[in-house]
Amino acid sequence: MSTTSASTKAGEPVVSDTLRAMRDAARAGGTVPAEQVGEWFQTIRDQLYAEQRPVRLEACATGSPHWIQVDERGWHRARKERQKLRALYVHPLPEERRKGTLDHTWSADRTHCTRCNSPHDWAEPFCDPPKEPVRIPLKRQPYNPLWVVPALDRLERAMRREGKQEREYWNREIAQMRRSIEEHTKETQP
Ligand SMILES: [Zn+2]
């Protein structure tokens, strides 16, 4: 049995320490004392259900290799469109966690605290409502003209079904666009 305990390290253990310890214990085989499991649970609960709020949300459109930062509305839209989603959580450092002194205010059905939202069964001894997370502001995404090339390819194929005049006009336009994309990417890529 592995005795690699996250708590033997300096400072408060974090989720990754605990997961590593759990993985090591599973690899070593044998049984793990209930006390150890309780310790793992405690760490994961404290770290995951404390002041965790996403500070950055990103979506990746189907078929696109690019993760784009979105706000909450964009996130819900992307969810509906079944895009890939990911969120960045920055959990507070141990010293940033405030020690509360207030009692919890239980909901009428006693399931959770109405101030800090702690579940009744898992609540910390004192009420400690989370601070608003500091959001990472949306930044302009870098633009790469090469992203439009697949659309040009598709347009070119679609143009084969058009009349001669229309086809020639658009083929000239597409060729012109391809040249400027080529020049631009040559200039910007050393
Ligand atoms: Zn509370």
mmCIF file with all atom_site columns, C-alpha atoms and ligand atoms in Angstrom:
data_model
loop_
_atom_site.group_PDB
_atom_site.id
_atom_site.type_symbol
_atom_site.label_atom_id
_atom_site.label_alt_id
_atom_site.label_comp_id
_atom_site.label_asym_id
_atom_site.label_entity_id
_atom_site.label_seq_id
_atom_site.pdbx_PDB_ins_code
_atom_site.Cartn_x
_atom_site.Cartn_y
_atom_site.Cartn_z
_atom_site.occupancy
_atom_site.B_iso_or_equiv
_atom_site.pdbx_formal_charge
_atom_site.auth_seq_id
_atom_site.auth_comp_id
_atom_site.auth_asym_id
_atom_site.auth_atom_id
_atom_site.pdbx_PDB_model_num
ATOM   1   C  CA . MET A 1 1   ? 0.000   0.000  0.000   1.00 0.00 ? 1   MET A CA 1
ATOM   2   C  CA . SER A 1 2   ? 1.217   3.451  -0.828  1.00 0.00 ? 2   SER A CA 1
ATOM   3   C  CA . THR A 1 3   ? 1.624   5.914  1.945   1.00 0.00 ? 3   THR A CA 1
ATOM   4   C  CA . THR A 1 4   ? 2.306   8.856  -0.363  1.00 0.00 ? 4   THR A CA 1
ATOM   5   C  CA . SER A 1 5   ? 0.237   11.415 1.397   1.00 0.00 ? 5   SER A CA 1
ATOM   6   C  CA . ALA A 1 6   ? -0.249  14.849 -0.075  1.00 0.00 ? 6   ALA A CA 1
ATOM   7   C  CA . SER A 1 7   ? -0.344  16.286 3.414   1.00 0.00 ? 7   SER A CA 1
ATOM   8   C  CA . THR A 1 8   ? 3.293   15.435 4.015   1.00 0.00 ? 8   THR A CA 1
ATOM   9   C  CA . LYS A 1 9   ? 4.295   18.150 1.560   1.00 0.00 ? 9   LYS A CA 1
ATOM   10  C  CA . ALA A 1 10  ? 4.886   21.739 2.531   1.00 0.00 ? 10  ALA A CA 1
ATOM   11  C  CA . GLY A 1 11  ? 1.730   23.829 2.448   1.00 0.00 ? 11  GLY A CA 1
ATOM   12  C  CA . GLU A 1 12  ? -1.842  22.750 1.998   1.00 0.00 ? 12  GLU A CA 1
ATOM   13  C  CA . PRO A 1 13  ? -2.341  19.923 -0.515  1.00 0.00 ? 13  PRO A CA 1
ATOM   14  C  CA . VAL A 1 14  ? -4.157  20.767 -3.712  1.00 0.00 ? 14  VAL A CA 1
ATOM   15  C  CA . VAL A 1 15  ? -6.335  18.612 -5.959  1.00 0.00 ? 15  VAL A CA 1
ATOM   16  C  CA . SER A 1 16  ? -3.470  17.532 -8.204  1.00 0.00 ? 16  SER A CA 1
ATOM   17  C  CA . ASP A 1 17  ? -1.449  16.320 -5.183  1.00 0.00 ? 17  ASP A CA 1
ATOM   18  C  CA . THR A 1 18  ? -4.413  14.280 -4.069  1.00 0.00 ? 18  THR A CA 1
ATOM   19  C  CA . LEU A 1 19  ? -5.104  12.805 -7.491  1.00 0.00 ? 19  LEU A CA 1
ATOM   20  C  CA . ARG A 1 20  ? -1.461  11.869 -7.798  1.00 0.00 ? 20  ARG A CA 1
ATOM   21  C  CA . ALA A 1 21  ? -1.549  10.185 -4.387  1.00 0.00 ? 21  ALA A CA 1
ATOM   22  C  CA . MET A 1 22  ? -4.730  8.321  -5.350  1.00 0.00 ? 22  MET A CA 1
ATOM   23  C  CA . ARG A 1 23  ? -3.188  7.181  -8.627  1.00 0.00 ? 23  ARG A CA 1
ATOM   24  C  CA . ASP A 1 24  ? -0.042  5.986  -6.828  1.00 0.00 ? 24  ASP A CA 1
ATOM   25  C  CA . ALA A 1 25  ? -2.119  4.089  -4.271  1.00 0.00 ? 25  ALA A CA 1
ATOM   26  C  CA . ALA A 1 26  ? -4.139  2.427  -7.049  1.00 0.00 ? 26  ALA A CA 1
ATOM   27  C  CA . ARG A 1 27  ? -0.940  1.420  -8.860  1.00 0.00 ? 27  ARG A CA 1
ATOM   28  C  CA . ALA A 1 28  ? 0.563   0.013  -5.667  1.00 0.00 ? 28  ALA A CA 1
ATOM   29  C  CA . GLY A 1 29  ? -2.569  -2.108 -5.110  1.00 0.00 ? 29  GLY A CA 1
ATOM   30  C  CA . GLY A 1 30  ? -3.728  -3.357 -1.722  1.00 0.00 ? 30  GLY A CA 1
ATOM   31  C  CA . THR A 1 31  ? -6.013  -1.481 0.619   1.00 0.00 ? 31  THR A CA 1
ATOM   32  C  CA . VAL A 1 32  ? -6.034  2.161  1.627   1.00 0.00 ? 32  VAL A CA 1
ATOM   33  C  CA . PRO A 1 33  ? -6.999  3.071  5.211   1.00 0.00 ? 33  PRO A CA 1
ATOM   34  C  CA . ALA A 1 34  ? -10.323 4.854  5.560   1.00 0.00 ? 34  ALA A CA 1
ATOM   35  C  CA . GLU A 1 35  ? -8.468  7.689  7.262   1.00 0.00 ? 35  GLU A CA 1
ATOM   36  C  CA . GLN A 1 36  ? -6.433  8.268  4.118   1.00 0.00 ? 36  GLN A CA 1
ATOM   37  C  CA . VAL A 1 37  ? -9.535  8.232  1.913   1.00 0.00 ? 37  VAL A CA 1
ATOM   38  C  CA . GLY A 1 38  ? -11.117 10.754 4.275   1.00 0.00 ? 38  GLY A CA 1
ATOM   39  C  CA . GLU A 1 39  ? -8.103  13.012 3.903   1.00 0.00 ? 39  GLU A CA 1
ATOM   40  C  CA . TRP A 1 40  ? -8.281  12.847 0.100   1.00 0.00 ? 40  TRP A CA 1
ATOM   41  C  CA . PHE A 1 41  ? -11.976 13.598 0.196   1.00 0.00 ? 41  PHE A CA 1
ATOM   42  C  CA . GLN A 1 42  ? -11.381 16.574 2.468   1.00 0.00 ? 42  GLN A CA 1
ATOM   43  C  CA . THR A 1 43  ? -8.777  18.079 0.167   1.00 0.00 ? 43  THR A CA 1
ATOM   44  C  CA . ILE A 1 44  ? -10.800 17.611 -2.993  1.00 0.00 ? 44  ILE A CA 1
ATOM   45  C  CA . ARG A 1 45  ? -13.944 18.978 -1.396  1.00 0.00 ? 45  ARG A CA 1
ATOM   46  C  CA . ASP A 1 46  ? -12.142 21.990 0.052   1.00 0.00 ? 46  ASP A CA 1
ATOM   47  C  CA . GLN A 1 47  ? -10.390 22.775 -3.198  1.00 0.00 ? 47  GLN A CA 1
ATOM   48  C  CA . LEU A 1 48  ? -13.256 22.149 -5.583  1.00 0.00 ? 48  LEU A CA 1
ATOM   49  C  CA . TYR A 1 49  ? -16.208 23.476 -3.668  1.00 0.00 ? 49  TYR A CA 1
ATOM   50  C  CA . ALA A 1 50  ? -14.597 26.470 -2.044  1.00 0.00 ? 50  ALA A CA 1
ATOM   51  C  CA . GLU A 1 51  ? -14.239 29.639 -4.067  1.00 0.00 ? 51  GLU A CA 1
ATOM   52  C  CA . GLN A 1 52  ? -14.115 28.086 -7.479  1.00 0.00 ? 52  GLN A CA 1
ATOM   53  C  CA . ARG A 1 53  ? -15.625 30.138 -10.275 1.00 0.00 ? 53  ARG A CA 1
ATOM   54  C  CA . PRO A 1 54  ? -14.469 30.050 -13.874 1.00 0.00 ? 54  PRO A CA 1
ATOM   55  C  CA . VAL A 1 55  ? -12.373 33.077 -14.802 1.00 0.00 ? 55  VAL A CA 1
ATOM   56  C  CA . ARG A 1 56  ? -12.164 32.299 -18.479 1.00 0.00 ? 56  ARG A CA 1
ATOM   57  C  CA . LEU A 1 57  ? -14.553 30.483 -20.795 1.00 0.00 ? 57  LEU A CA 1
ATOM   58  C  CA . GLU A 1 58  ? -13.592 29.216 -24.230 1.00 0.00 ? 58  GLU A CA 1
ATOM   59  C  CA . ALA A 1 59  ? -15.421 27.535 -27.087 1.00 0.00 ? 59  ALA A CA 1
ATOM   60  C  CA . CYS A 1 60  ? -14.119 25.686 -30.098 1.00 0.00 ? 60  CYS A CA 1
ATOM   61  C  CA . ALA A 1 61  ? -16.418 25.627 -33.142 1.00 0.00 ? 61  ALA A CA 1
ATOM   62  C  CA . THR A 1 62  ? -16.931 22.261 -34.837 1.00 0.00 ? 62  THR A CA 1
ATOM   63  C  CA . GLY A 1 63  ? -14.115 21.620 -37.294 1.00 0.00 ? 63  GLY A CA 1
ATOM   64  C  CA . SER A 1 64  ? -12.065 24.581 -36.074 1.00 0.00 ? 64  SER A CA 1
ATOM   65  C  CA . PRO A 1 65  ? -8.689  24.139 -34.380 1.00 0.00 ? 65  PRO A CA 1
ATOM   66  C  CA . HIS A 1 66  ? -9.043  27.461 -32.548 1.00 0.00 ? 66  HIS A CA 1
ATOM   67  C  CA . TRP A 1 67  ? -10.276 28.029 -29.021 1.00 0.00 ? 67  TRP A CA 1
ATOM   68  C  CA . ILE A 1 68  ? -11.992 31.395 -28.818 1.00 0.00 ? 68  ILE A CA 1
ATOM   69  C  CA . GLN A 1 69  ? -12.676 33.174 -25.541 1.00 0.00 ? 69  GLN A CA 1
ATOM   70  C  CA . VAL A 1 70  ? -16.396 33.760 -25.005 1.00 0.00 ? 70  VAL A CA 1
ATOM   71  C  CA . ASP A 1 71  ? -18.509 35.536 -22.422 1.00 0.00 ? 71  ASP A CA 1
ATOM   72  C  CA . GLU A 1 72  ? -21.333 33.772 -20.594 1.00 0.00 ? 72  GLU A CA 1
ATOM   73  C  CA . ARG A 1 73  ? -23.865 34.431 -23.351 1.00 0.00 ? 73  ARG A CA 1
ATOM   74  C  CA . GLY A 1 74  ? -21.450 33.055 -25.928 1.00 0.00 ? 74  GLY A CA 1
ATOM   75  C  CA . TRP A 1 75  ? -20.927 30.032 -23.688 1.00 0.00 ? 75  TRP A CA 1
ATOM   76  C  CA . HIS A 1 76  ? -24.653 29.235 -23.558 1.00 0.00 ? 76  HIS A CA 1
ATOM   77  C  CA . ARG A 1 77  ? -24.958 29.740 -27.303 1.00 0.00 ? 77  ARG A CA 1
ATOM   78  C  CA . ALA A 1 78  ? -21.973 27.449 -27.928 1.00 0.00 ? 78  ALA A CA 1
ATOM   79  C  CA . ARG A 1 79  ? -23.509 24.824 -25.620 1.00 0.00 ? 79  ARG A CA 1
ATOM   80  C  CA . LYS A 1 80  ? -26.714 24.860 -27.647 1.00 0.00 ? 80  LYS A CA 1
ATOM   81  C  CA . GLU A 1 81  ? -24.671 24.452 -30.803 1.00 0.00 ? 81  GLU A CA 1
ATOM   82  C  CA . ARG A 1 82  ? -22.848 21.518 -29.166 1.00 0.00 ? 82  ARG A CA 1
ATOM   83  C  CA . GLN A 1 83  ? -19.440 23.106 -29.621 1.00 0.00 ? 83  GLN A CA 1
ATOM   84  C  CA . LYS A 1 84  ? -16.509 21.962 -27.519 1.00 0.00 ? 84  LYS A CA 1
ATOM   85  C  CA . LEU A 1 85  ? -16.214 24.034 -24.355 1.00 0.00 ? 85  LEU A CA 1
ATOM   86  C  CA . ARG A 1 86  ? -13.627 24.550 -21.672 1.00 0.00 ? 86  ARG A CA 1
ATOM   87  C  CA . ALA A 1 87  ? -13.288 26.724 -18.596 1.00 0.00 ? 87  ALA A CA 1
ATOM   88  C  CA . LEU A 1 88  ? -10.306 27.906 -16.633 1.00 0.00 ? 88  LEU A CA 1
ATOM   89  C  CA . TYR A 1 89  ? -10.609 27.781 -12.871 1.00 0.00 ? 89  TYR A CA 1
ATOM   90  C  CA . VAL A 1 90  ? -8.150  29.594 -10.684 1.00 0.00 ? 90  VAL A CA 1
ATOM   91  C  CA . HIS A 1 91  ? -8.676  28.338 -7.215  1.00 0.00 ? 91  HIS A CA 1
ATOM   92  C  CA . PRO A 1 92  ? -7.542  30.552 -4.389  1.00 0.00 ? 92  PRO A CA 1
ATOM   93  C  CA . LEU A 1 93  ? -4.192  30.039 -2.768  1.00 0.00 ? 93  LEU A CA 1
ATOM   94  C  CA . PRO A 1 94  ? -4.537  28.697 0.784   1.00 0.00 ? 94  PRO A CA 1
ATOM   95  C  CA . GLU A 1 95  ? -3.639  32.042 2.334   1.00 0.00 ? 95  GLU A CA 1
ATOM   96  C  CA . GLU A 1 96  ? -6.299  33.796 0.274   1.00 0.00 ? 96  GLU A CA 1
ATOM   97  C  CA . ARG A 1 97  ? -9.068  31.772 1.882   1.00 0.00 ? 97  ARG A CA 1
ATOM   98  C  CA . ARG A 1 98  ? -10.688 33.887 4.484   1.00 0.00 ? 98  ARG A CA 1
ATOM   99  C  CA . LYS A 1 99  ? -11.593 32.408 7.794   1.00 0.00 ? 99  LYS A CA 1
ATOM   100 C  CA . GLY A 1 100 ? -15.204 33.198 8.523   1.00 0.00 ? 100 GLY A CA 1
ATOM   101 C  CA . THR A 1 101 ? -16.691 33.745 11.939  1.00 0.00 ? 101 THR A CA 1
ATOM   102 C  CA . LEU A 1 102 ? -20.373 33.821 11.006  1.00 0.00 ? 102 LEU A CA 1
ATOM   103 C  CA . ASP A 1 103 ? -22.876 31.005 11.353  1.00 0.00 ? 103 ASP A CA 1
ATOM   104 C  CA . HIS A 1 104 ? -24.514 29.686 8.210   1.00 0.00 ? 104 HIS A CA 1
ATOM   105 C  CA . THR A 1 105 ? -28.037 30.764 7.335   1.00 0.00 ? 105 THR A CA 1
ATOM   106 C  CA . TRP A 1 106 ? -29.798 27.550 6.381   1.00 0.00 ? 106 TRP A CA 1
ATOM   107 C  CA . SER A 1 107 ? -32.486 27.448 3.750   1.00 0.00 ? 107 SER A CA 1
ATOM   108 C  CA . ALA A 1 108 ? -36.018 26.549 4.908   1.00 0.00 ? 108 ALA A CA 1
ATOM   109 C  CA . ASP A 1 109 ? -35.551 22.929 3.805   1.00 0.00 ? 109 ASP A CA 1
ATOM   110 C  CA . ARG A 1 110 ? -32.052 22.915 5.399   1.00 0.00 ? 110 ARG A CA 1
ATOM   111 C  CA . THR A 1 111 ? -30.326 21.756 2.235   1.00 0.00 ? 111 THR A CA 1
ATOM   112 C  CA . HIS A 1 112 ? -27.873 24.644 1.851   1.00 0.00 ? 112 HIS A CA 1
ATOM   113 C  CA . CYS A 1 113 ? -26.726 27.972 3.244   1.00 0.00 ? 113 CYS A CA 1
ATOM   114 C  CA . THR A 1 114 ? -28.502 30.894 1.631   1.00 0.00 ? 114 THR A CA 1
ATOM   115 C  CA . ARG A 1 115 ? -25.415 33.097 1.900   1.00 0.00 ? 115 ARG A CA 1
ATOM   116 C  CA . CYS A 1 116 ? -22.439 30.938 0.933   1.00 0.00 ? 116 CYS A CA 1
ATOM   117 C  CA . ASN A 1 117 ? -24.404 28.139 -0.795  1.00 0.00 ? 117 ASN A CA 1
ATOM   118 C  CA . SER A 1 118 ? -22.571 25.434 1.171   1.00 0.00 ? 118 SER A CA 1
ATOM   119 C  CA . PRO A 1 119 ? -24.497 22.153 1.192   1.00 0.00 ? 119 PRO A CA 1
ATOM   120 C  CA . HIS A 1 120 ? -25.835 21.421 4.678   1.00 0.00 ? 120 HIS A CA 1
ATOM   121 C  CA . ASP A 1 121 ? -24.086 18.053 4.972   1.00 0.00 ? 121 ASP A CA 1
ATOM   122 C  CA . TRP A 1 122 ? -20.702 19.320 3.813   1.00 0.00 ? 122 TRP A CA 1
ATOM   123 C  CA . ALA A 1 123 ? -20.562 22.814 5.197   1.00 0.00 ? 123 ALA A CA 1
ATOM   124 C  CA . GLU A 1 124 ? -17.468 24.315 6.756   1.00 0.00 ? 124 GLU A CA 1
ATOM   125 C  CA . PRO A 1 125 ? -17.862 25.275 10.446  1.00 0.00 ? 125 PRO A CA 1
ATOM   126 C  CA . PHE A 1 126 ? -18.222 28.963 9.577   1.00 0.00 ? 126 PHE A CA 1
ATOM   127 C  CA . CYS A 1 127 ? -19.999 30.798 6.812   1.00 0.00 ? 127 CYS A CA 1
ATOM   128 C  CA . ASP A 1 128 ? -17.585 32.241 4.296   1.00 0.00 ? 128 ASP A CA 1
ATOM   129 C  CA . PRO A 1 129 ? -19.348 33.534 1.177   1.00 0.00 ? 129 PRO A CA 1
ATOM   130 C  CA . PRO A 1 130 ? -17.112 33.435 -1.890  1.00 0.00 ? 130 PRO A CA 1
ATOM   131 C  CA . LYS A 1 131 ? -15.642 36.628 -3.239  1.00 0.00 ? 131 LYS A CA 1
ATOM   132 C  CA . GLU A 1 132 ? -16.529 37.574 -6.773  1.00 0.00 ? 132 GLU A CA 1
ATOM   133 C  CA . PRO A 1 133 ? -13.832 36.118 -8.995  1.00 0.00 ? 133 PRO A CA 1
ATOM   134 C  CA . VAL A 1 134 ? -11.683 38.545 -10.950 1.00 0.00 ? 134 VAL A CA 1
ATOM   135 C  CA . ARG A 1 135 ? -12.552 37.947 -14.554 1.00 0.00 ? 135 ARG A CA 1
ATOM   136 C  CA . ILE A 1 136 ? -9.947  37.836 -17.276 1.00 0.00 ? 136 ILE A CA 1
ATOM   137 C  CA . PRO A 1 137 ? -11.224 40.390 -19.805 1.00 0.00 ? 137 PRO A CA 1
ATOM   138 C  CA . LEU A 1 138 ? -12.044 39.401 -23.388 1.00 0.00 ? 138 LEU A CA 1
ATOM   139 C  CA . LYS A 1 139 ? -9.212  40.205 -25.736 1.00 0.00 ? 139 LYS A CA 1
ATOM   140 C  CA . ARG A 1 140 ? -9.316  40.664 -29.481 1.00 0.00 ? 140 ARG A CA 1
ATOM   141 C  CA . GLN A 1 141 ? -8.461  37.374 -31.100 1.00 0.00 ? 141 GLN A CA 1
ATOM   142 C  CA . PRO A 1 142 ? -5.454  37.370 -33.426 1.00 0.00 ? 142 PRO A CA 1
ATOM   143 C  CA . TYR A 1 143 ? -6.666  37.063 -37.009 1.00 0.00 ? 143 TYR A CA 1
ATOM   144 C  CA . ASN A 1 144 ? -5.029  34.801 -39.525 1.00 0.00 ? 144 ASN A CA 1
ATOM   145 C  CA . PRO A 1 145 ? -6.106  35.337 -43.167 1.00 0.00 ? 145 PRO A CA 1
ATOM   146 C  CA . LEU A 1 146 ? -5.338  31.658 -43.850 1.00 0.00 ? 146 LEU A CA 1
ATOM   147 C  CA . TRP A 1 147 ? -8.544  30.810 -41.982 1.00 0.00 ? 147 TRP A CA 1
ATOM   148 C  CA . VAL A 1 148 ? -10.621 31.935 -44.995 1.00 0.00 ? 148 VAL A CA 1
ATOM   149 C  CA . VAL A 1 149 ? -8.805  29.652 -47.444 1.00 0.00 ? 149 VAL A CA 1
ATOM   150 C  CA . PRO A 1 150 ? -11.129 26.625 -46.888 1.00 0.00 ? 150 PRO A CA 1
ATOM   151 C  CA . ALA A 1 151 ? -14.122 28.911 -47.595 1.00 0.00 ? 151 ALA A CA 1
ATOM   152 C  CA . LEU A 1 152 ? -12.470 30.094 -50.821 1.00 0.00 ? 152 LEU A CA 1
ATOM   153 C  CA . ASP A 1 153 ? -11.837 26.492 -51.873 1.00 0.00 ? 153 ASP A CA 1
ATOM   154 C  CA . ARG A 1 154 ? -15.468 25.651 -51.269 1.00 0.00 ? 154 ARG A CA 1
ATOM   155 C  CA . LEU A 1 155 ? -16.642 28.752 -53.122 1.00 0.00 ? 155 LEU A CA 1
ATOM   156 C  CA . GLU A 1 156 ? -14.456 27.875 -56.071 1.00 0.00 ? 156 GLU A CA 1
ATOM   157 C  CA . ARG A 1 157 ? -16.014 24.416 -56.289 1.00 0.00 ? 157 ARG A CA 1
ATOM   158 C  CA . ALA A 1 158 ? -19.511 25.856 -56.008 1.00 0.00 ? 158 ALA A CA 1
ATOM   159 C  CA . MET A 1 159 ? -18.742 28.298 -58.837 1.00 0.00 ? 159 MET A CA 1
ATOM   160 C  CA . ARG A 1 160 ? -18.381 25.423 -61.328 1.00 0.00 ? 160 ARG A CA 1
ATOM   161 C  CA . ARG A 1 161 ? -22.149 25.156 -61.395 1.00 0.00 ? 161 ARG A CA 1
ATOM   162 C  CA . GLU A 1 162 ? -22.599 28.838 -62.299 1.00 0.00 ? 162 GLU A CA 1
ATOM   163 C  CA . GLY A 1 163 ? -22.823 30.468 -65.721 1.00 0.00 ? 163 GLY A CA 1
ATOM   164 C  CA . LYS A 1 164 ? -19.654 31.370 -67.620 1.00 0.00 ? 164 LYS A CA 1
ATOM   165 C  CA . GLN A 1 165 ? -19.749 35.110 -66.911 1.00 0.00 ? 165 GLN A CA 1
ATOM   166 C  CA . GLU A 1 166 ? -20.488 34.703 -63.232 1.00 0.00 ? 166 GLU A CA 1
ATOM   167 C  CA . ARG A 1 167 ? -17.830 31.988 -62.926 1.00 0.00 ? 167 ARG A CA 1
ATOM   168 C  CA . GLU A 1 168 ? -15.112 34.025 -64.594 1.00 0.00 ? 168 GLU A CA 1
ATOM   169 C  CA . TYR A 1 169 ? -15.861 37.072 -62.495 1.00 0.00 ? 169 TYR A CA 1
ATOM   170 C  CA . TRP A 1 170 ? -15.725 35.172 -59.193 1.00 0.00 ? 170 TRP A CA 1
ATOM   171 C  CA . ASN A 1 171 ? -12.724 33.111 -60.171 1.00 0.00 ? 171 ASN A CA 1
ATOM   172 C  CA . ARG A 1 172 ? -10.837 36.352 -60.804 1.00 0.00 ? 172 ARG A CA 1
ATOM   173 C  CA . GLU A 1 173 ? -11.956 37.657 -57.404 1.00 0.00 ? 173 GLU A CA 1
ATOM   174 C  CA . ILE A 1 174 ? -10.938 34.442 -55.661 1.00 0.00 ? 174 ILE A CA 1
ATOM   175 C  CA . ALA A 1 175 ? -7.547  34.427 -57.378 1.00 0.00 ? 175 ALA A CA 1
ATOM   176 C  CA . GLN A 1 176 ? -7.012  38.049 -56.301 1.00 0.00 ? 176 GLN A CA 1
ATOM   177 C  CA . MET A 1 177 ? -7.924  37.157 -52.703 1.00 0.00 ? 177 MET A CA 1
ATOM   178 C  CA . ARG A 1 178 ? -5.579  34.191 -52.720 1.00 0.00 ? 178 ARG A CA 1
ATOM   179 C  CA . ARG A 1 179 ? -2.742  36.420 -53.912 1.00 0.00 ? 179 ARG A CA 1
ATOM   180 C  CA . SER A 1 180 ? -3.331  38.989 -51.178 1.00 0.00 ? 180 SER A CA 1
ATOM   181 C  CA . ILE A 1 181 ? -3.590  36.275 -48.522 1.00 0.00 ? 181 ILE A CA 1
ATOM   182 C  CA . GLU A 1 182 ? -0.323  34.832 -49.761 1.00 0.00 ? 182 GLU A CA 1
ATOM   183 C  CA . GLU A 1 183 ? 1.398   38.220 -49.717 1.00 0.00 ? 183 GLU A CA 1
ATOM   184 C  CA . HIS A 1 184 ? 0.045   39.087 -46.304 1.00 0.00 ? 184 HIS A CA 1
ATOM   185 C  CA . THR A 1 185 ? 1.052   35.801 -44.680 1.00 0.00 ? 185 THR A CA 1
ATOM   186 C  CA . LYS A 1 186 ? 4.486   36.019 -46.307 1.00 0.00 ? 186 LYS A CA 1
ATOM   187 C  CA . GLU A 1 187 ? 5.004   39.459 -44.818 1.00 0.00 ? 187 GLU A CA 1
ATOM   188 C  CA . THR A 1 188 ? 3.820   38.616 -41.338 1.00 0.00 ? 188 THR A CA 1
ATOM   189 C  CA . GLN A 1 189 ? 5.503   35.223 -41.023 1.00 0.00 ? 189 GLN A CA 1
ATOM   190 C  CA . PRO A 1 190 ? 9.258   35.625 -40.747 1.00 0.00 ? 190 PRO A CA 1
HETATM 191 ZN ZN . ZN  B 2 .   ? -22.909 29.898 4.834   1.00 0.00 ? 1   ZN  B ZN 1
#
